[in-house]
XYZ file of C-alpha atoms in Angstrom:
518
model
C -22.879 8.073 -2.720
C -19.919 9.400 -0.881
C -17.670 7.292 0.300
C -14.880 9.236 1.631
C -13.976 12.397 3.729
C -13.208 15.898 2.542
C -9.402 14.482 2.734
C -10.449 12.002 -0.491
C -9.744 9.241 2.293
C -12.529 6.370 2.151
C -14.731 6.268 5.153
C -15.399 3.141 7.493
C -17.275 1.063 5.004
C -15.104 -1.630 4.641
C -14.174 -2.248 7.757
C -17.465 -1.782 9.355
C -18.522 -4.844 7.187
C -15.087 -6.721 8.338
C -16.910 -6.612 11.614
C -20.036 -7.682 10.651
C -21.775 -4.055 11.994
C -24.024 -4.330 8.522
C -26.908 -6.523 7.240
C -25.769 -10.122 5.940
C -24.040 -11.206 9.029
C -23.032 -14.640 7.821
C -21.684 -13.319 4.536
C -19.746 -10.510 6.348
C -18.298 -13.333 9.001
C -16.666 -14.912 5.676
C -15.049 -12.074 4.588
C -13.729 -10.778 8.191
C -12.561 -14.583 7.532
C -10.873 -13.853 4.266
C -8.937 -10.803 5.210
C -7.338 -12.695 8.242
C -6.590 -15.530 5.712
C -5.288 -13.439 2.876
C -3.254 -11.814 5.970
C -2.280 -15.247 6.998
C -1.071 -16.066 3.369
C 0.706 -13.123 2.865
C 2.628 -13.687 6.012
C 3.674 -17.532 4.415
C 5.186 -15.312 1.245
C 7.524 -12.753 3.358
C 9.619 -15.586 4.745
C 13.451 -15.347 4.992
C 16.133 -15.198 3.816
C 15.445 -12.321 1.546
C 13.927 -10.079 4.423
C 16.266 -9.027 7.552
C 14.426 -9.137 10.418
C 13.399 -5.433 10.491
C 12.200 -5.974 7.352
C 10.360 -8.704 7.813
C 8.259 -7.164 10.779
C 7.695 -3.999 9.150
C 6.199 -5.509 6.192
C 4.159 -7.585 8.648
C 2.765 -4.717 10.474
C 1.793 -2.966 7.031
C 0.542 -6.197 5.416
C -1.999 -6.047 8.036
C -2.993 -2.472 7.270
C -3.101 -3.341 3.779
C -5.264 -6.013 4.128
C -8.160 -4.460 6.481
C -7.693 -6.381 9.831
C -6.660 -2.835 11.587
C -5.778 0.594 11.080
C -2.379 0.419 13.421
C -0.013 -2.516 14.059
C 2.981 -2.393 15.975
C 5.254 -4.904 17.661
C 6.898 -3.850 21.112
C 9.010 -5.106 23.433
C 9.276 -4.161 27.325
C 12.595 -4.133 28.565
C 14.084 -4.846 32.098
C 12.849 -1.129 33.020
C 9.453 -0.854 32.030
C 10.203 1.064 28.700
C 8.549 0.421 25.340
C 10.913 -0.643 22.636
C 9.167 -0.139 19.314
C 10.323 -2.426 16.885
C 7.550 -2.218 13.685
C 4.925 -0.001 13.256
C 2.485 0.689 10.364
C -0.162 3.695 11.581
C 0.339 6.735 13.797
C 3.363 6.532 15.909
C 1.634 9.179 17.619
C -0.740 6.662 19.744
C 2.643 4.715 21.184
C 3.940 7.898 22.409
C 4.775 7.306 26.216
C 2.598 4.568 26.284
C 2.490 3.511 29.812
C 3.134 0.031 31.044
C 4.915 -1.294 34.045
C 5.397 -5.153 34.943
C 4.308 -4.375 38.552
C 0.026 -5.431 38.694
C -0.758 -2.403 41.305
C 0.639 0.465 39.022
C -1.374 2.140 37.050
C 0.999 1.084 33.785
C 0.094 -2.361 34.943
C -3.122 -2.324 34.343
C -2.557 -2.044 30.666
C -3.957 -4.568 27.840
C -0.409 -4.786 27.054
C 0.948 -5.103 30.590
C -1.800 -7.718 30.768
C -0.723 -9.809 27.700
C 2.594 -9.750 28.732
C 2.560 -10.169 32.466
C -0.097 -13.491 31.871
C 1.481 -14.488 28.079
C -1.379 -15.038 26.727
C -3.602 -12.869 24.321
C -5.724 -9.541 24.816
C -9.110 -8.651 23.158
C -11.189 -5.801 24.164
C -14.910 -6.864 25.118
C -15.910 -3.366 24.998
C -13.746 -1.314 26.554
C -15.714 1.016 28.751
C -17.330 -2.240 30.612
C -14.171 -2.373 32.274
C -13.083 0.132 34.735
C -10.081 -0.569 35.234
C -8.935 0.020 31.111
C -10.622 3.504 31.764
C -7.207 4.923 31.111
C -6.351 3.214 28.060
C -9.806 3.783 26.524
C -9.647 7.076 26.799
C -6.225 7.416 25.610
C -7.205 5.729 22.385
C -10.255 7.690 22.104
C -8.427 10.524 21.102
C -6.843 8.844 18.751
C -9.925 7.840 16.926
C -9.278 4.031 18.232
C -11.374 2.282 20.394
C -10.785 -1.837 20.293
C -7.786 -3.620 20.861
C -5.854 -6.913 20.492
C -2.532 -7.986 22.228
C -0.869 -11.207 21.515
C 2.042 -12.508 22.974
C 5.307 -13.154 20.758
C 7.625 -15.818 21.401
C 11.407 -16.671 19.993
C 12.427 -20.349 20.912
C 9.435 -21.018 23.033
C 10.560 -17.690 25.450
C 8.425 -14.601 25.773
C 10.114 -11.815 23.267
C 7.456 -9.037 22.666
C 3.791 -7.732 21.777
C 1.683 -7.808 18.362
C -0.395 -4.641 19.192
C -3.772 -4.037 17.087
C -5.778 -1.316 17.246
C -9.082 -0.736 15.576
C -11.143 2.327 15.443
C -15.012 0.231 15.941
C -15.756 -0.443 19.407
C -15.978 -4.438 19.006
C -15.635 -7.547 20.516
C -13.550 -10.197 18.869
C -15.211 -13.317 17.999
C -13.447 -16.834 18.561
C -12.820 -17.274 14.867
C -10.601 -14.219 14.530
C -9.426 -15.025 17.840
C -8.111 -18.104 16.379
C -6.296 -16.994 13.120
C -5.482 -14.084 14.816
C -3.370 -16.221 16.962
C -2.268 -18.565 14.053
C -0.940 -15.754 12.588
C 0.965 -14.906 15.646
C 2.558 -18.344 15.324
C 3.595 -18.384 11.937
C 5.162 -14.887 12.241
C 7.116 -16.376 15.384
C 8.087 -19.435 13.535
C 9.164 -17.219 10.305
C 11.119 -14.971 13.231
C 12.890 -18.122 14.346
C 13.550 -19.444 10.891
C 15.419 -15.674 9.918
C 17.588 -16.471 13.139
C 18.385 -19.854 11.987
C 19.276 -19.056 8.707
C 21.329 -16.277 9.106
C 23.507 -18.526 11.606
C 23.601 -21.063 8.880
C 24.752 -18.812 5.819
C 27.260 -16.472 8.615
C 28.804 -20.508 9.041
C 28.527 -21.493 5.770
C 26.729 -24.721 6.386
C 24.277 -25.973 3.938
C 21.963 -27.274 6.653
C 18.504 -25.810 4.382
C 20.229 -27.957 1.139
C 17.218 -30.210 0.953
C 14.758 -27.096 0.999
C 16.713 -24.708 -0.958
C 18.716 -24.555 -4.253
C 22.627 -24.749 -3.407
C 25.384 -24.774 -5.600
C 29.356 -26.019 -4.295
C 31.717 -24.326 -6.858
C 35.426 -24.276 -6.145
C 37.818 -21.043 -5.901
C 37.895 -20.484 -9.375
C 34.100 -20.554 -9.533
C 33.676 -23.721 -11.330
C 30.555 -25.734 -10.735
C 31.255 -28.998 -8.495
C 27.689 -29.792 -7.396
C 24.017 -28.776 -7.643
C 21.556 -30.609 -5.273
C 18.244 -31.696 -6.594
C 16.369 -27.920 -5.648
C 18.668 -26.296 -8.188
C 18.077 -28.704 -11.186
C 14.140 -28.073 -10.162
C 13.962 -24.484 -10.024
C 16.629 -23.847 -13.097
C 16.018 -27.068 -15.289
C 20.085 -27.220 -15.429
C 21.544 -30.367 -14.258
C 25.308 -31.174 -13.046
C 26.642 -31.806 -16.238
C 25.002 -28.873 -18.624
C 25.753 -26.073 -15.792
C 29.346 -27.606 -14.771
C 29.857 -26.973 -18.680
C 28.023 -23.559 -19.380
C 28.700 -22.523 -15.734
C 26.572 -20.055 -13.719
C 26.178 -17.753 -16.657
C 23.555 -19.921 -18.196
C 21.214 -18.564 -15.614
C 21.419 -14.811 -16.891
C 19.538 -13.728 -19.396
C 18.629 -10.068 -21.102
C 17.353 -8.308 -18.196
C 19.540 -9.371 -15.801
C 21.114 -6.475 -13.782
C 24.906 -6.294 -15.046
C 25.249 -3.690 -12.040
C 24.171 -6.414 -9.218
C 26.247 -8.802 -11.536
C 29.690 -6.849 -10.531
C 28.543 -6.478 -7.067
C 28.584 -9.879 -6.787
C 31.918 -10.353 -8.765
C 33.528 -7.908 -6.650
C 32.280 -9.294 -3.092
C 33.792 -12.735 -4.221
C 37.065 -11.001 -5.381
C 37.312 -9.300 -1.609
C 36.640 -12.517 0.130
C 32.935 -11.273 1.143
C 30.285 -12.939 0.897
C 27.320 -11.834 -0.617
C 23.092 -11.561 -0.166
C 20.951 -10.036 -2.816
C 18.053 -10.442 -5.443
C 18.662 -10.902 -9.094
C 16.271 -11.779 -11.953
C 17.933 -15.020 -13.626
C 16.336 -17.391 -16.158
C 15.626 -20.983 -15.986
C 16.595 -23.671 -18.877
C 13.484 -23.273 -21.154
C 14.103 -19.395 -20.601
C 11.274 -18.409 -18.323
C 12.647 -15.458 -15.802
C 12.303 -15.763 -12.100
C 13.192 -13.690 -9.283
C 16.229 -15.239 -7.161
C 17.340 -14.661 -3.627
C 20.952 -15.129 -3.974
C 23.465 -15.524 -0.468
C 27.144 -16.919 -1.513
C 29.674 -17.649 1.464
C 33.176 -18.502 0.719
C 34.268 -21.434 2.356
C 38.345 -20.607 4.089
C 40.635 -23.495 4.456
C 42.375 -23.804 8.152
C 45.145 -21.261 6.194
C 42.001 -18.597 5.645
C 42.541 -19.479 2.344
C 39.109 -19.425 0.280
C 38.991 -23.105 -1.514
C 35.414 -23.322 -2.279
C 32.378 -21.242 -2.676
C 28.684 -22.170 -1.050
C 25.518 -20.157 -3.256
C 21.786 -20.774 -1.851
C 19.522 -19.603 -4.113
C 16.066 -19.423 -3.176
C 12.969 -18.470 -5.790
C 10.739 -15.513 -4.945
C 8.945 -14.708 -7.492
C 5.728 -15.626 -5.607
C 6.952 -12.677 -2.899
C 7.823 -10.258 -5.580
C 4.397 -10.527 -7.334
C 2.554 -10.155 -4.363
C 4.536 -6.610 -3.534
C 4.023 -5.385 -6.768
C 0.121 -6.185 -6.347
C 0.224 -4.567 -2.626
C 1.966 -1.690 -4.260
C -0.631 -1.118 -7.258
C -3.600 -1.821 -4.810
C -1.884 1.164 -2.409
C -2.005 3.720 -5.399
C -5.455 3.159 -7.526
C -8.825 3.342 -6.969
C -10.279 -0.768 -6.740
C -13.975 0.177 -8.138
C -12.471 2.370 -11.086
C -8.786 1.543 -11.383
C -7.896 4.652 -11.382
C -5.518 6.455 -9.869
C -6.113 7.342 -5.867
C -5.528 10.121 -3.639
C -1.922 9.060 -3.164
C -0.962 8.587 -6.549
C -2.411 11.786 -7.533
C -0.538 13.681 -4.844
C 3.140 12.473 -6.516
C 1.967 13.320 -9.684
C 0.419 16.650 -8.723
C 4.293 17.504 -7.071
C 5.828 15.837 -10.497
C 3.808 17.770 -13.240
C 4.140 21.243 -11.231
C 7.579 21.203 -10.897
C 7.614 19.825 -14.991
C 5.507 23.073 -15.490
C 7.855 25.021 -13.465
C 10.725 23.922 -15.096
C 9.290 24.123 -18.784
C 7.502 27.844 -18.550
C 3.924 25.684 -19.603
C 0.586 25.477 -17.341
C -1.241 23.168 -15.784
C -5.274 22.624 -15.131
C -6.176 21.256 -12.074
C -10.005 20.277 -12.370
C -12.242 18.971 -9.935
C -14.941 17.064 -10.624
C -18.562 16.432 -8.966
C -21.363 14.138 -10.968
C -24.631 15.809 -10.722
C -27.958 13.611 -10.638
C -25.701 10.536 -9.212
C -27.341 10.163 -6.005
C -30.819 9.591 -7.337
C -29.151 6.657 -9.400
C -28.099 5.501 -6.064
C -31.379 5.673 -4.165
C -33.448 4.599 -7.158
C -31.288 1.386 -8.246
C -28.874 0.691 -5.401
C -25.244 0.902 -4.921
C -24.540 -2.124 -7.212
C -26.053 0.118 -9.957
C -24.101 3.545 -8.325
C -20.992 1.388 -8.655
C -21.363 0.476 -12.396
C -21.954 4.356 -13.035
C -18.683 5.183 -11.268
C -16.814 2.450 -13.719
C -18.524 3.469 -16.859
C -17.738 7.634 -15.729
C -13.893 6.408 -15.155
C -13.819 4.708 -18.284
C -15.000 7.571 -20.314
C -12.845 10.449 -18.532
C -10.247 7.864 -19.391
C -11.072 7.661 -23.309
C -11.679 11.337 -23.614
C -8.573 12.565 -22.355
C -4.942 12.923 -23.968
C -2.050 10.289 -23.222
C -0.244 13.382 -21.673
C -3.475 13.966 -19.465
C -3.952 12.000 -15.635
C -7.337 11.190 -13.666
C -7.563 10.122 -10.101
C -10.853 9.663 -7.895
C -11.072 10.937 -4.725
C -13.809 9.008 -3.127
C -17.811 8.797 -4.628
C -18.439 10.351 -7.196
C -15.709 12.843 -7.358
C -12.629 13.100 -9.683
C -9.829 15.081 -9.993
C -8.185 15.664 -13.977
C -4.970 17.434 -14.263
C -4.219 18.878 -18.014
C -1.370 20.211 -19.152
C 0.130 20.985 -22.383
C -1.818 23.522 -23.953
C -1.738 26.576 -25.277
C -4.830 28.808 -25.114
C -8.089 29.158 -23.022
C -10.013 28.060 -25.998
C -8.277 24.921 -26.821
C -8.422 23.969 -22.902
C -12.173 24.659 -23.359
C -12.559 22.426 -26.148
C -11.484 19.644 -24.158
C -14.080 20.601 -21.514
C -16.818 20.542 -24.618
C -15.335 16.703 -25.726
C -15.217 15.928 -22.069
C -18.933 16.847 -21.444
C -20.507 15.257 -24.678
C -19.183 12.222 -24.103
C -20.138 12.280 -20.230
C -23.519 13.186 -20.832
C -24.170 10.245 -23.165
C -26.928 7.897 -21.157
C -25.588 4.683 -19.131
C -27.283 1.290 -19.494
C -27.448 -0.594 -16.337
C -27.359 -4.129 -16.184
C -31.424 -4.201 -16.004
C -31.511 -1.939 -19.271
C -32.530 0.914 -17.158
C -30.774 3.899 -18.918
C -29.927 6.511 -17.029
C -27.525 9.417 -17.200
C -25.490 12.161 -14.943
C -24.322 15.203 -15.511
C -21.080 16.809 -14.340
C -19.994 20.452 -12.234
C -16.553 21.214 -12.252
C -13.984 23.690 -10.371
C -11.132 24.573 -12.348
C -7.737 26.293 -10.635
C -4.767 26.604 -13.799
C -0.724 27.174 -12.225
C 0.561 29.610 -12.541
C -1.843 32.354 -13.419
C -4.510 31.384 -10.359
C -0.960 31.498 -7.793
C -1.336 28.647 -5.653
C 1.803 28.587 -3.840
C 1.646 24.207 -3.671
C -0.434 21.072 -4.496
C -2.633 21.426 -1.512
C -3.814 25.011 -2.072
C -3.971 24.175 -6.084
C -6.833 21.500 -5.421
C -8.511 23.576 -2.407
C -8.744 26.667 -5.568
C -10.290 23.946 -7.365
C -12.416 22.337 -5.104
C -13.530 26.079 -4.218
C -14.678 26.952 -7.731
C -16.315 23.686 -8.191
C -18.534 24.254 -4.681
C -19.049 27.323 -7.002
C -20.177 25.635 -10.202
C -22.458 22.999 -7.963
C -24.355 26.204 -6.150
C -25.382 27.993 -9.721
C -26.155 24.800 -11.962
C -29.562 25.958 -12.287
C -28.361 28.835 -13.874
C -24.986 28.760 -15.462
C -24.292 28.872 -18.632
C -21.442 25.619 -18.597
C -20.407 23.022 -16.239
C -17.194 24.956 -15.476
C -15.977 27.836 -12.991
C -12.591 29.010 -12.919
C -11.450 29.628 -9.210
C -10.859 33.380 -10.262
C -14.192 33.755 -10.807
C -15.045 33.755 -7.720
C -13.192 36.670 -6.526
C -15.062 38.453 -9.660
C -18.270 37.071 -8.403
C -17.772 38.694 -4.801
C -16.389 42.282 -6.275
C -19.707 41.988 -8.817
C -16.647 42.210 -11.367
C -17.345 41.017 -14.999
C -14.676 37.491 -15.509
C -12.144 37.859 -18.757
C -13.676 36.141 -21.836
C -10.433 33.768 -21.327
C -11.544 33.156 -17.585
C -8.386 34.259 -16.153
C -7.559 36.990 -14.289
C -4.787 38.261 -12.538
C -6.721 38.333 -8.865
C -7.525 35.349 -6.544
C -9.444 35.188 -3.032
C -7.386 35.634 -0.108
């Protein structure tokens, strides 16, 4: 069961069932639902103030890559001369590069879907593309890109035409009313969070306390002394008037508060600035939470500063849902292990540790014989336990100081490091394999077992000059190891081996030699 490219990137599955092109139509129209609802509620979560308006539309464009609805979003704006002004973008700038529109109907850059969306204001969906002759152009364009389905939808600020939400999708698809809908729900809330961005960075540049009955403010005068707290503040801290105009503002910090933002803040308020930043602070019963912090001071008609105005806003909802969208981007969701991103930091990060410390590292490569019979026999629901129960073990057998990432199906990558001889690297391979080989109980009590063939390349000896040419060593020797399991004597080759393979050479008992393919 493989379920990615030779790159370790996953294939089309899961968004080839987004859009319902696999058996169980009405369960797959619920889940092209759910992505465009977890999309939608993901939006609600990335509202201001905390984001600037950059911000908040490139998070946008990559919360919709990150949840499945299309594999490039950008927002662009024509201008008065028929340019593209790209304001977001999550996917391959490479596809907006001189991308042709023109305002004018009889040009050929009028003829667009996005000259279309904009010159109409209203939204764009491809019914297959090549139906229509006159998208010729732009169908082929995207072709080469891998792309072949679009959506445009019309952005508006204060009820006026401002830009285009541009997906692109790499199925050839219609889009059904349903999506059309959220789609286009989304579109409004991101306009509406847009509008409220503007409105309340007018509001805090004034100092007006216009969002006091949505947000937690706080009046203090010059001396910082607390005069008032509306009701959102005694909600969201548990501190009333009285307790905080007593303790003052430092109730709210607590041990892992960041004494460095702390100053920041003290001197902004000593220079007359005011101030707009995140800080972890603690309510009453000592529970942290993540506050969005903005302080203006209020001037006198002298210019003299007489009060201070703080609007603190509670985003721990926003935070948590980064720090998922940031775990999700770097592990595996079938195994929980690490992914092909992950492993590429680390790969960078333990060389240079080697490089730096005189030590070696094993990069091993790893391909589970007998797995796709599992597959066929028992289906991929069976396939899938396999894969958990294989992570789990690699996991268990390793050392603390060891990593594991999967690729894609059934292959794994381990990187080892830390030891001393051939043999006691080999020993690990032994522990590895016994414990691999031990049979797997499927949920039906079926038992059933796989085997594994591995490529190992070891830095420095095997001299790959990077990351990239360490794994393709490894990924070499294991093609290697897969072509002579009938025969070989373990489930390892060493990428040297190879070379001694060609020459007819007899390997080093250690399995190292000085020599690599060119």
């Amino acid at each position: 069961m493989r379920t990615s490219d030779s790159h370790g990137r996953p294939k089309g599955k899961t968004l080839r069932r987004f859009l319902g092109l696999t058996p169980g139509a009405g369960e797959q129209a619920r889940e092209r639902q759910s992505h465009l609802l977890a999309l939608r509620d993901a939006l609600a979560l990335l509202m201001p103030p905390r984001l600037s308006e950059p911000e908040l539309l490139a998070q946008f464009c990559q919360l919709v890559l990150a949840q499945g609805v299309a594999q490039l979003a950008a927002i662009v704006r024509p201008d008065a001369e028929d340019r593209l002004d790209t304001l977001a973008l999550a996917g391959s700038r490479a596809v907006l590069t001189d991308l042709p529109h023109s305002s004018q109907a009889d040009s050929p850059g009028g003829k667009t879907p996005l000259a279309l969306a904009w010159r109409e204001q209203r939204p764009f969906y491809s019914n297959p593309l090549f139906q229509n002759p006159s998208l010729q152009a732009w169908h082929r364009r995207l072709a080469a890109h891998g792309l072949r389905s679009t959506a445009v939808l019309p952005l508006t600020r204060r009820g006026r035409p401002w830009s285009l939400l541009v997906l692109l999708q790499r199925e050839e698809v219609d889009w059904p009313s349903d999506s059309q809908m959220l789609l286009e729900s989304i579109a409004r809330t991101l306009c509406g969070a847009l509008d409220d961005w503007e409105n309340e960075t007018q509001q805090t540049l004034l100092g007006t306390g216009l969002m006091a009955a949505y947000e937690s403010v706080v009046l203090t005068d010059a001396q910082r002394r607390v005069l008032y707290v509306n009701q959102s503040f005694q909600l969201m801290t548990g501190y009333g008037l009285e307790e905080v105009s007593r303790r003052g503002l430092r109730a709210l910090q607590g041990p892992d508060t960041d004494v460095h933002e702390l100053a920041i803040i003290d001197q902004a308020l000593r220079d007359g600035h005011a101030y707009s930043g995140t800080i972890l602070n603690y309510r009453r019963n000592g529970e942290p939470f993540w506050n969005h912090l903005s302080i203006v001071p209020v001037r006198d008609r002298e210019g003299r500063i007489g009060h201070y105005v703080g609007i603190q806003r509670d985003i721990s909802a926003e935070k948590d849902l980064m720090v998922q969208l940031e775990y999700e981007s770097r592990h595996d969701r079938l195994t929980g292990l690490a992914n092909r991103r992950a492993l590429d930091d680390e790969l960078e990060a333990v060389m240079a540790r080697v490089d730096r410390y005189g030590t070696r590292l094993a990069a091993c490569m790893i391909d589970l014989d007998h797995f796709k019979p599992i597959n066929d026999l028992y289906g991929h629901d069976a396939g899938d336990h396999v894969l958990r129960v294989v992570a789990r073990r690699l996991r268990d057998s390793l050392r603390r100081t060891d990593y594991v990432a999967r690729l894609g199906g059934d292959e794994f990558v381990l990187l080892l490091e830390g030891f001393k001889t051939i043999d006691e690297l080999e020993q690990l391979f032994l522990k590895l394999e016994a414990t691999i080989n031990e049979t797997i109980a499927l949920r039906n009590q079926q038992l059933v077992g796989v085997r594994l063939s591995m490529g190992v390349c070891i830095y420095p000896e095997h001299h790959a000059r990077d990351a990239g040419e360490l794994l393709r060593f490894a990924d070499q020797a294991l093609y290697q190891s897969k072509a002579h399991k009938q025969t070989r004597k373990r489930f390892w080759t060493y990428c040297d081996e190879i070379a001694a393979t060609k020459t007819r050479s007899k390997p080093t008992p250690s399995g190292i030699s000085q020599g690599l393919p060119s």
